[in-house]
Every structure is written in C-alpha cells, then in structure tokens.
mmCIF file of N, CA and C in Angstrom:
data_model
loop_
_atom_site.group_PDB
_atom_site.id
_atom_site.type_symbol
_atom_site.label_atom_id
_atom_site.label_comp_id
_atom_site.label_asym_id
_atom_site.label_seq_id
_atom_site.Cartn_x
_atom_site.Cartn_y
_atom_site.Cartn_z
ATOM 1 N N MET A 1 26.264 -2.571 8.406
ATOM 2 C CA MET A 1 25.559 -3.401 7.451
ATOM 3 C C MET A 1 24.479 -4.223 8.149
ATOM 4 N N LYS A 2 24.800 -4.706 9.369
ATOM 5 C CA LYS A 2 23.852 -5.497 10.123
ATOM 6 C C LYS A 2 22.612 -4.666 10.476
ATOM 7 N N HIS A 3 22.843 -3.435 10.858
ATOM 8 C CA HIS A 3 21.734 -2.555 11.208
ATOM 9 C C HIS A 3 20.871 -2.256 9.985
ATOM 10 N N PHE A 4 21.503 -2.100 8.854
ATOM 11 C CA PHE A 4 20.772 -1.836 7.617
ATOM 12 C C PHE A 4 19.860 -3.013 7.278
ATOM 13 N N LEU A 5 20.350 -4.244 7.408
ATOM 14 C CA LEU A 5 19.538 -5.425 7.112
ATOM 15 C C LEU A 5 18.357 -5.540 8.082
ATOM 16 N N TRP A 6 18.599 -5.263 9.367
ATOM 17 C CA TRP A 6 17.512 -5.300 10.342
ATOM 18 C C TRP A 6 16.464 -4.232 10.024
ATOM 19 N N LEU A 7 16.925 -3.067 9.666
ATOM 20 C CA LEU A 7 16.012 -1.990 9.317
ATOM 21 C C LEU A 7 15.211 -2.347 8.070
ATOM 22 N N LEU A 8 15.871 -2.907 7.080
ATOM 23 C CA LEU A 8 15.204 -3.318 5.851
ATOM 24 C C LEU A 8 14.159 -4.395 6.142
ATOM 25 N N MET A 9 14.509 -5.364 6.977
ATOM 26 C CA MET A 9 13.584 -6.425 7.330
ATOM 27 C C MET A 9 12.396 -5.858 8.113
ATOM 28 N N LEU A 10 12.646 -4.925 9.000
ATOM 29 C CA LEU A 10 11.591 -4.304 9.777
ATOM 30 C C LEU A 10 10.621 -3.539 8.871
ATOM 31 N N VAL A 11 11.161 -2.789 7.925
ATOM 32 C CA VAL A 11 10.323 -2.058 6.975
ATOM 33 C C VAL A 11 9.500 -3.038 6.145
ATOM 34 N N PHE A 12 10.098 -4.132 5.739
ATOM 35 C CA PHE A 12 9.412 -5.144 4.945
ATOM 36 C C PHE A 12 8.248 -5.760 5.728
ATOM 37 N N VAL A 13 8.478 -6.102 6.983
ATOM 38 C CA VAL A 13 7.436 -6.708 7.818
ATOM 39 C C VAL A 13 6.288 -5.730 8.030
ATOM 40 N N PHE A 14 6.606 -4.479 8.340
ATOM 41 C CA PHE A 14 5.556 -3.486 8.516
ATOM 42 C C PHE A 14 4.814 -3.223 7.207
ATOM 43 N N GLY A 15 5.529 -3.252 6.124
ATOM 44 C CA GLY A 15 4.894 -3.074 4.816
ATOM 45 C C GLY A 15 3.912 -4.186 4.514
ATOM 46 N N LEU A 16 4.279 -5.413 4.821
ATOM 47 C CA LEU A 16 3.370 -6.538 4.601
ATOM 48 C C LEU A 16 2.149 -6.459 5.502
ATOM 49 N N SER A 17 2.358 -6.078 6.736
ATOM 50 C CA SER A 17 1.216 -6.007 7.653
ATOM 51 C C SER A 17 0.246 -4.908 7.243
ATOM 52 N N ALA A 18 0.732 -3.872 6.623
ATOM 53 C CA ALA A 18 -0.143 -2.795 6.165
ATOM 54 C C ALA A 18 -0.954 -3.216 4.956
ATOM 55 N N CYS A 19 -0.502 -4.233 4.232
ATOM 56 C CA CYS A 19 -1.193 -4.688 3.030
ATOM 57 C C CYS A 19 -2.272 -5.719 3.314
ATOM 58 N N THR A 20 -2.331 -6.245 4.515
ATOM 59 C CA THR A 20 -3.350 -7.243 4.820
ATOM 60 C C THR A 20 -4.694 -6.562 4.975
ATOM 61 N N THR A 21 -5.754 -7.323 4.738
ATOM 62 C CA THR A 21 -7.092 -6.767 4.844
ATOM 63 C C THR A 21 -7.846 -7.427 5.972
ATOM 64 N N ASP A 22 -8.794 -6.708 6.484
ATOM 65 C CA ASP A 22 -9.702 -7.257 7.479
ATOM 66 C C ASP A 22 -10.704 -8.131 6.732
ATOM 67 N N GLU A 23 -11.040 -9.274 7.259
ATOM 68 C CA GLU A 23 -11.915 -10.207 6.576
ATOM 69 C C GLU A 23 -13.388 -9.825 6.636
ATOM 70 N N THR A 24 -13.727 -8.749 7.316
ATOM 71 C CA THR A 24 -15.120 -8.334 7.349
ATOM 72 C C THR A 24 -15.363 -7.328 6.237
ATOM 73 N N TYR A 25 -16.496 -7.458 5.607
ATOM 74 C CA TYR A 25 -16.855 -6.567 4.512
ATOM 75 C C TYR A 25 -18.188 -5.923 4.834
ATOM 76 N N GLU A 26 -18.305 -4.663 4.469
ATOM 77 C CA GLU A 26 -19.575 -3.986 4.645
ATOM 78 C C GLU A 26 -20.432 -4.274 3.430
ATOM 79 N N GLU A 27 -21.715 -4.438 3.667
ATOM 80 C CA GLU A 27 -22.630 -4.673 2.567
ATOM 81 C C GLU A 27 -22.754 -3.395 1.751
ATOM 82 N N THR A 28 -22.684 -3.543 0.433
ATOM 83 C CA THR A 28 -22.817 -2.399 -0.450
ATOM 84 C C THR A 28 -24.266 -1.935 -0.447
ATOM 85 N N PRO A 29 -24.501 -0.663 -0.192
ATOM 86 C CA PRO A 29 -25.883 -0.198 -0.200
ATOM 87 C C PRO A 29 -26.495 -0.368 -1.585
ATOM 88 N N ILE A 30 -27.740 -0.779 -1.616
ATOM 89 C CA ILE A 30 -28.431 -0.986 -2.879
ATOM 90 C C ILE A 30 -29.372 0.189 -3.097
ATOM 91 N N PRO A 31 -29.304 0.796 -4.300
ATOM 92 C CA PRO A 31 -30.169 1.951 -4.538
ATOM 93 C C PRO A 31 -31.639 1.554 -4.516
ATOM 94 N N THR A 32 -32.466 2.395 -3.965
ATOM 95 C CA THR A 32 -33.904 2.174 -4.018
ATOM 96 C C THR A 32 -34.484 3.155 -5.010
ATOM 97 N N ASN A 33 -35.766 3.108 -5.166
ATOM 98 C CA ASN A 33 -36.449 3.929 -6.149
ATOM 99 C C ASN A 33 -36.537 5.375 -5.668
ATOM 100 N N ASP A 34 -35.445 6.109 -5.738
ATOM 101 C CA ASP A 34 -35.368 7.527 -5.358
ATOM 102 C C ASP A 34 -35.897 7.796 -3.953
ATOM 103 N N GLY A 35 -35.585 6.911 -3.022
ATOM 104 C CA GLY A 35 -35.983 7.108 -1.646
ATOM 105 C C GLY A 35 -37.441 6.786 -1.356
ATOM 106 N N GLU A 36 -38.184 6.337 -2.363
ATOM 107 C CA GLU A 36 -39.579 5.979 -2.146
ATOM 108 C C GLU A 36 -39.662 4.703 -1.320
ATOM 109 N N GLU A 37 -40.820 4.485 -0.715
ATOM 110 C CA GLU A 37 -41.023 3.267 0.049
ATOM 111 C C GLU A 37 -40.999 2.071 -0.892
ATOM 112 N N LEU A 38 -40.557 0.939 -0.370
ATOM 113 C CA LEU A 38 -40.515 -0.276 -1.167
ATOM 114 C C LEU A 38 -41.930 -0.800 -1.391
ATOM 115 N N ILE A 39 -42.183 -1.268 -2.612
ATOM 116 C CA ILE A 39 -43.485 -1.849 -2.922
ATOM 117 C C ILE A 39 -43.519 -3.290 -2.426
ATOM 118 N N GLU A 40 -44.699 -3.849 -2.329
ATOM 119 C CA GLU A 40 -44.863 -5.250 -1.952
ATOM 120 C C GLU A 40 -45.638 -5.948 -3.054
ATOM 121 N N LEU A 41 -45.081 -7.051 -3.555
ATOM 122 C CA LEU A 41 -45.740 -7.830 -4.599
ATOM 123 C C LEU A 41 -45.711 -9.304 -4.244
ATOM 124 N N THR A 42 -46.772 -10.014 -4.629
ATOM 125 C CA THR A 42 -46.764 -11.471 -4.533
ATOM 126 C C THR A 42 -46.121 -12.009 -5.810
ATOM 127 N N LEU A 43 -45.840 -13.298 -5.849
ATOM 128 C CA LEU A 43 -45.300 -13.906 -7.073
ATOM 129 C C LEU A 43 -46.258 -13.717 -8.242
ATOM 130 N N GLU A 44 -47.547 -13.845 -7.976
ATOM 131 C CA GLU A 44 -48.542 -13.665 -9.036
ATOM 132 C C GLU A 44 -48.502 -12.238 -9.574
ATOM 133 N N GLU A 45 -48.431 -11.259 -8.679
ATOM 134 C CA GLU A 45 -48.356 -9.860 -9.106
ATOM 135 C C GLU A 45 -47.045 -9.577 -9.826
ATOM 136 N N LEU A 46 -45.959 -10.156 -9.342
ATOM 137 C CA LEU A 46 -44.650 -9.970 -9.970
ATOM 138 C C LEU A 46 -44.653 -10.457 -11.415
ATOM 139 N N SER A 47 -45.398 -11.519 -11.692
ATOM 140 C CA SER A 47 -45.408 -12.102 -13.042
ATOM 141 C C SER A 47 -45.903 -11.117 -14.105
ATOM 142 N N TYR A 48 -46.676 -10.114 -13.719
ATOM 143 C CA TYR A 48 -47.129 -9.089 -14.656
ATOM 144 C C TYR A 48 -45.950 -8.283 -15.207
ATOM 145 N N TYR A 49 -44.941 -8.071 -14.394
ATOM 146 C CA TYR A 49 -43.811 -7.199 -14.748
ATOM 147 C C TYR A 49 -42.721 -8.003 -15.455
ATOM 148 N N ASP A 50 -43.080 -8.482 -16.652
ATOM 149 C CA ASP A 50 -42.180 -9.359 -17.404
ATOM 150 C C ASP A 50 -41.344 -8.630 -18.452
ATOM 151 N N GLY A 51 -41.505 -7.307 -18.555
ATOM 152 C CA GLY A 51 -40.715 -6.527 -19.495
ATOM 153 C C GLY A 51 -41.186 -6.606 -20.935
ATOM 154 N N LYS A 52 -42.302 -7.236 -21.174
ATOM 155 C CA LYS A 52 -42.830 -7.370 -22.534
ATOM 156 C C LYS A 52 -43.938 -6.344 -22.768
ATOM 157 N N ASP A 53 -44.136 -5.992 -24.024
ATOM 158 C CA ASP A 53 -45.204 -5.066 -24.421
ATOM 159 C C ASP A 53 -45.150 -3.743 -23.666
ATOM 160 N N GLY A 54 -43.947 -3.245 -23.420
ATOM 161 C CA GLY A 54 -43.767 -1.951 -22.779
ATOM 162 C C GLY A 54 -43.894 -1.953 -21.265
ATOM 163 N N LYS A 55 -44.113 -3.124 -20.673
ATOM 164 C CA LYS A 55 -44.228 -3.198 -19.214
ATOM 165 C C LYS A 55 -42.837 -3.179 -18.584
ATOM 166 N N PRO A 56 -42.736 -2.703 -17.346
ATOM 167 C CA PRO A 56 -41.447 -2.754 -16.646
ATOM 168 C C PRO A 56 -41.003 -4.203 -16.442
ATOM 169 N N ALA A 57 -39.698 -4.379 -16.247
ATOM 170 C CA ALA A 57 -39.122 -5.706 -15.999
ATOM 171 C C ALA A 57 -38.618 -5.760 -14.568
ATOM 172 N N TYR A 58 -39.287 -6.565 -13.742
ATOM 173 C CA TYR A 58 -38.907 -6.743 -12.344
ATOM 174 C C TYR A 58 -38.524 -8.199 -12.117
ATOM 175 N N ILE A 59 -37.544 -8.410 -11.260
ATOM 176 C CA ILE A 59 -37.195 -9.762 -10.828
ATOM 177 C C ILE A 59 -37.087 -9.762 -9.307
ATOM 178 N N ALA A 60 -37.263 -10.937 -8.727
ATOM 179 C CA ALA A 60 -37.102 -11.072 -7.279
ATOM 180 C C ALA A 60 -35.870 -11.919 -7.005
ATOM 181 N N VAL A 61 -35.089 -11.501 -6.014
ATOM 182 C CA VAL A 61 -33.905 -12.248 -5.578
ATOM 183 C C VAL A 61 -33.829 -12.132 -4.059
ATOM 184 N N GLN A 62 -33.803 -13.256 -3.398
ATOM 185 C CA GLN A 62 -33.704 -13.325 -1.935
ATOM 186 C C GLN A 62 -34.744 -12.455 -1.233
ATOM 187 N N GLY A 63 -35.967 -12.465 -1.757
ATOM 188 C CA GLY A 63 -37.064 -11.753 -1.114
ATOM 189 C C GLY A 63 -37.206 -10.289 -1.484
ATOM 190 N N TYR A 64 -36.280 -9.763 -2.275
ATOM 191 C CA TYR A 64 -36.364 -8.370 -2.707
ATOM 192 C C TYR A 64 -36.696 -8.308 -4.188
ATOM 193 N N ILE A 65 -37.350 -7.224 -4.589
ATOM 194 C CA ILE A 65 -37.718 -7.018 -5.986
ATOM 195 C C ILE A 65 -36.813 -5.939 -6.557
ATOM 196 N N TYR A 66 -36.265 -6.235 -7.728
ATOM 197 C CA TYR A 66 -35.345 -5.325 -8.399
ATOM 198 C C TYR A 66 -35.925 -4.922 -9.750
ATOM 199 N N ASP A 67 -35.729 -3.662 -10.120
ATOM 200 C CA ASP A 67 -36.182 -3.149 -11.407
ATOM 201 C C ASP A 67 -35.023 -3.229 -12.398
ATOM 202 N N VAL A 68 -35.125 -4.168 -13.344
ATOM 203 C CA VAL A 68 -34.063 -4.355 -14.341
ATOM 204 C C VAL A 68 -34.459 -3.755 -15.687
ATOM 205 N N THR A 69 -35.531 -2.958 -15.699
ATOM 206 C CA THR A 69 -36.053 -2.376 -16.931
ATOM 207 C C THR A 69 -34.982 -1.624 -17.712
ATOM 208 N N ASP A 70 -34.198 -0.800 -17.043
ATOM 209 C CA ASP A 70 -33.212 0.039 -17.724
ATOM 210 C C ASP A 70 -31.829 -0.588 -17.814
ATOM 211 N N SER A 71 -31.692 -1.817 -17.374
ATOM 212 C CA SER A 71 -30.394 -2.491 -17.453
ATOM 213 C C SER A 71 -30.116 -2.910 -18.891
ATOM 214 N N SER A 72 -28.935 -2.597 -19.370
ATOM 215 C CA SER A 72 -28.574 -2.975 -20.741
ATOM 216 C C SER A 72 -28.436 -4.484 -20.898
ATOM 217 N N PHE A 73 -28.343 -5.204 -19.794
ATOM 218 C CA PHE A 73 -28.223 -6.658 -19.849
ATOM 219 C C PHE A 73 -29.579 -7.343 -20.002
ATOM 220 N N TRP A 74 -30.642 -6.627 -19.707
ATOM 221 C CA TRP A 74 -31.995 -7.168 -19.817
ATOM 222 C C TRP A 74 -32.695 -6.477 -20.975
ATOM 223 N N THR A 75 -33.036 -7.220 -22.019
ATOM 224 C CA THR A 75 -33.761 -6.651 -23.149
ATOM 225 C C THR A 75 -35.049 -7.435 -23.347
ATOM 226 N N ASN A 76 -36.139 -6.706 -23.559
ATOM 227 C CA ASN A 76 -37.462 -7.322 -23.723
ATOM 228 C C ASN A 76 -37.767 -8.314 -22.604
ATOM 229 N N GLY A 77 -37.333 -8.005 -21.407
ATOM 230 C CA GLY A 77 -37.632 -8.841 -20.253
ATOM 231 C C GLY A 77 -36.813 -10.108 -20.145
ATOM 232 N N GLY A 78 -35.716 -10.195 -20.892
ATOM 233 C CA GLY A 78 -34.907 -11.407 -20.841
ATOM 234 C C GLY A 78 -33.426 -11.124 -20.663
ATOM 235 N N HIS A 79 -32.748 -12.086 -20.043
ATOM 236 C CA HIS A 79 -31.300 -11.997 -19.839
ATOM 237 C C HIS A 79 -30.750 -13.415 -19.746
ATOM 238 N N ASN A 80 -29.912 -13.771 -20.693
ATOM 239 C CA ASN A 80 -29.253 -15.088 -20.703
ATOM 240 C C ASN A 80 -30.225 -16.248 -20.497
ATOM 241 N N GLY A 81 -31.363 -16.180 -21.147
ATOM 242 C CA GLY A 81 -32.339 -17.262 -21.063
ATOM 243 C C GLY A 81 -33.297 -17.171 -19.887
ATOM 244 N N TYR A 82 -33.154 -16.171 -19.040
ATOM 245 C CA TYR A 82 -34.052 -15.985 -17.901
ATOM 246 C C TYR A 82 -35.036 -14.870 -18.224
ATOM 247 N N SER A 83 -36.240 -14.993 -17.695
ATOM 248 C CA SER A 83 -37.284 -14.012 -17.953
ATOM 249 C C SER A 83 -37.599 -13.215 -16.703
ATOM 250 N N ALA A 84 -37.906 -11.946 -16.918
ATOM 251 C CA ALA A 84 -38.338 -11.092 -15.815
ATOM 252 C C ALA A 84 -39.733 -11.520 -15.371
ATOM 253 N N GLY A 85 -40.157 -10.994 -14.239
ATOM 254 C CA GLY A 85 -41.464 -11.334 -13.707
ATOM 255 C C GLY A 85 -41.447 -12.582 -12.846
ATOM 256 N N GLN A 86 -40.253 -12.992 -12.415
ATOM 257 C CA GLN A 86 -40.109 -14.227 -11.645
ATOM 258 C C GLN A 86 -39.167 -14.037 -10.462
ATOM 259 N N ASP A 87 -39.232 -15.002 -9.554
ATOM 260 C CA ASP A 87 -38.250 -15.090 -8.475
ATOM 261 C C ASP A 87 -37.073 -15.888 -9.029
ATOM 262 N N LEU A 88 -35.950 -15.233 -9.221
ATOM 263 C CA LEU A 88 -34.766 -15.869 -9.813
ATOM 264 C C LEU A 88 -33.677 -16.139 -8.780
ATOM 265 N N THR A 89 -34.053 -16.261 -7.530
ATOM 266 C CA THR A 89 -33.072 -16.483 -6.469
ATOM 267 C C THR A 89 -32.205 -17.699 -6.745
ATOM 268 N N ASP A 90 -32.816 -18.855 -6.970
ATOM 269 C CA ASP A 90 -32.040 -20.082 -7.189
ATOM 270 C C ASP A 90 -31.147 -19.972 -8.415
ATOM 271 N N GLU A 91 -31.680 -19.419 -9.497
ATOM 272 C CA GLU A 91 -30.912 -19.298 -10.732
ATOM 273 C C GLU A 91 -29.698 -18.394 -10.550
ATOM 274 N N ILE A 92 -29.891 -17.268 -9.879
ATOM 275 C CA ILE A 92 -28.788 -16.321 -9.710
ATOM 276 C C ILE A 92 -27.744 -16.861 -8.739
ATOM 277 N N ILE A 93 -28.183 -17.470 -7.660
ATOM 278 C CA ILE A 93 -27.227 -17.984 -6.679
ATOM 279 C C ILE A 93 -26.494 -19.217 -7.198
ATOM 280 N N ASN A 94 -27.215 -20.128 -7.860
ATOM 281 C CA ASN A 94 -26.623 -21.409 -8.245
ATOM 282 C C ASN A 94 -26.087 -21.479 -9.667
ATOM 283 N N SER A 95 -26.575 -20.629 -10.575
ATOM 284 C CA SER A 95 -26.169 -20.749 -11.977
ATOM 285 C C SER A 95 -25.443 -19.532 -12.534
ATOM 286 N N SER A 96 -25.694 -18.381 -11.976
ATOM 287 C CA SER A 96 -25.107 -17.149 -12.509
ATOM 288 C C SER A 96 -23.623 -17.060 -12.160
ATOM 289 N N PRO A 97 -22.777 -16.733 -13.141
ATOM 290 C CA PRO A 97 -21.348 -16.626 -12.842
ATOM 291 C C PRO A 97 -21.015 -15.479 -11.885
ATOM 292 N N HIS A 98 -21.856 -14.451 -11.837
ATOM 293 C CA HIS A 98 -21.579 -13.317 -10.947
ATOM 294 C C HIS A 98 -22.342 -13.409 -9.633
ATOM 295 N N GLY A 99 -23.244 -14.375 -9.494
ATOM 296 C CA GLY A 99 -24.009 -14.488 -8.256
ATOM 297 C C GLY A 99 -24.836 -13.237 -8.012
ATOM 298 N N ILE A 100 -25.027 -12.903 -6.756
ATOM 299 C CA ILE A 100 -25.875 -11.749 -6.428
ATOM 300 C C ILE A 100 -25.118 -10.423 -6.416
ATOM 301 N N GLU A 101 -23.801 -10.467 -6.640
ATOM 302 C CA GLU A 101 -23.014 -9.229 -6.527
ATOM 303 C C GLU A 101 -23.459 -8.140 -7.495
ATOM 304 N N ASN A 102 -23.963 -8.496 -8.668
ATOM 305 C CA ASN A 102 -24.378 -7.472 -9.627
ATOM 306 C C ASN A 102 -25.754 -6.887 -9.321
ATOM 307 N N MET A 103 -26.451 -7.435 -8.352
ATOM 308 C CA MET A 103 -27.758 -6.892 -8.001
ATOM 309 C C MET A 103 -27.631 -5.478 -7.433
ATOM 310 N N SER A 104 -26.472 -5.134 -6.940
ATOM 311 C CA SER A 104 -26.280 -3.781 -6.405
ATOM 312 C C SER A 104 -26.270 -2.724 -7.505
ATOM 313 N N ARG A 105 -26.268 -3.168 -8.755
ATOM 314 C CA ARG A 105 -26.235 -2.217 -9.877
ATOM 315 C C ARG A 105 -27.618 -1.815 -10.373
ATOM 316 N N VAL A 106 -28.649 -2.461 -9.854
ATOM 317 C CA VAL A 106 -30.011 -2.123 -10.272
ATOM 318 C C VAL A 106 -30.818 -1.718 -9.038
ATOM 319 N N PRO A 107 -31.832 -0.876 -9.232
ATOM 320 C CA PRO A 107 -32.600 -0.398 -8.077
ATOM 321 C C PRO A 107 -33.389 -1.515 -7.389
ATOM 322 N N LYS A 108 -33.299 -1.543 -6.070
ATOM 323 C CA LYS A 108 -34.142 -2.430 -5.267
ATOM 324 C C LYS A 108 -35.407 -1.638 -4.991
ATOM 325 N N ILE A 109 -36.548 -2.138 -5.475
ATOM 326 C CA ILE A 109 -37.779 -1.351 -5.393
ATOM 327 C C ILE A 109 -38.853 -1.969 -4.519
ATOM 328 N N GLY A 110 -38.659 -3.216 -4.102
ATOM 329 C CA GLY A 110 -39.744 -3.824 -3.352
ATOM 330 C C GLY A 110 -39.369 -5.076 -2.602
ATOM 331 N N ILE A 111 -40.412 -5.651 -2.001
ATOM 332 C CA ILE A 111 -40.284 -6.865 -1.207
ATOM 333 C C ILE A 111 -41.272 -7.888 -1.750
ATOM 334 N N LEU A 112 -40.825 -9.115 -1.889
ATOM 335 C CA LEU A 112 -41.688 -10.207 -2.317
ATOM 336 C C LEU A 112 -42.443 -10.727 -1.095
ATOM 337 N N VAL A 113 -43.765 -10.761 -1.196
ATOM 338 C CA VAL A 113 -44.589 -11.215 -0.075
ATOM 339 C C VAL A 113 -45.386 -12.443 -0.492
ATOM 340 N N THR A 114 -45.820 -13.206 0.489
ATOM 341 C CA THR A 114 -46.645 -14.377 0.194
ATOM 342 C C THR A 114 -48.078 -13.933 -0.033
ATOM 343 N N GLY A 115 -48.772 -14.621 -0.928
ATOM 344 C CA GLY A 115 -50.164 -14.286 -1.222
ATOM 345 C C GLY A 115 -51.067 -14.660 -0.067
ATOM 346 N N GLU A 116 -52.126 -13.913 0.088
ATOM 347 C CA GLU A 116 -53.049 -14.191 1.197
ATOM 348 C C GLU A 116 -54.324 -14.780 0.680
#
C-alpha cells in the first residue's frame, strides 16, 4: 500500500509538471497583403483611407498600417465609435477591451512614416 501511494504521488507530481507552461510566447505572425511589400503612408495620406464612399479602410497601430476594409467589425469605416484613416494606437491599447491581440486577424499592409 505504501508503494502504491508513493507511485500515485509520483505520477501526480509528474502530471502537474507536464501541465505547466513556459512563460515565453512567440509572436503570432500577422498576414500581409499576399506577400507584397508593405506600403508607406504618412498620417495625412492615411486619412484618405477612411472607408467612406467606397474607399478602403486603413488604421495605424504601433507604427503599422492594417487593412480593416473586409472586417465584419468595421462598417463604413467605423468600429465602436472609432473611424478608419487614423492612428488608433492609444485608443486600442488604452480603451479597447481586446487590446492589440485582434490585430492579427486583419492584414498588415504598411508602415506609418513621418511626413517630410
């Protein structure tokens, strides 16, 4: 009986150790525009892509530009009171309940650059 309890405890300890996770996470790859090179837009240029009047809907987050045109969450260039054609980094990081994690669901198509 003593050996059985030791064996059971040993199996339990090994079972628990197998269930622990490593605290490092790999970044989820973000889809780009079918392998095309990333575009570069300034904030002024980005403002054109507001999703209105048939234009594409682009947003910038943490220096990258994402195409939210085909996202069911963005209609007519808007989502939960936010408008496309803007840098929404602060809003997404500080106000969005999902943070930046959902950005991996839309294509990353460009880089936000400073105007010259």
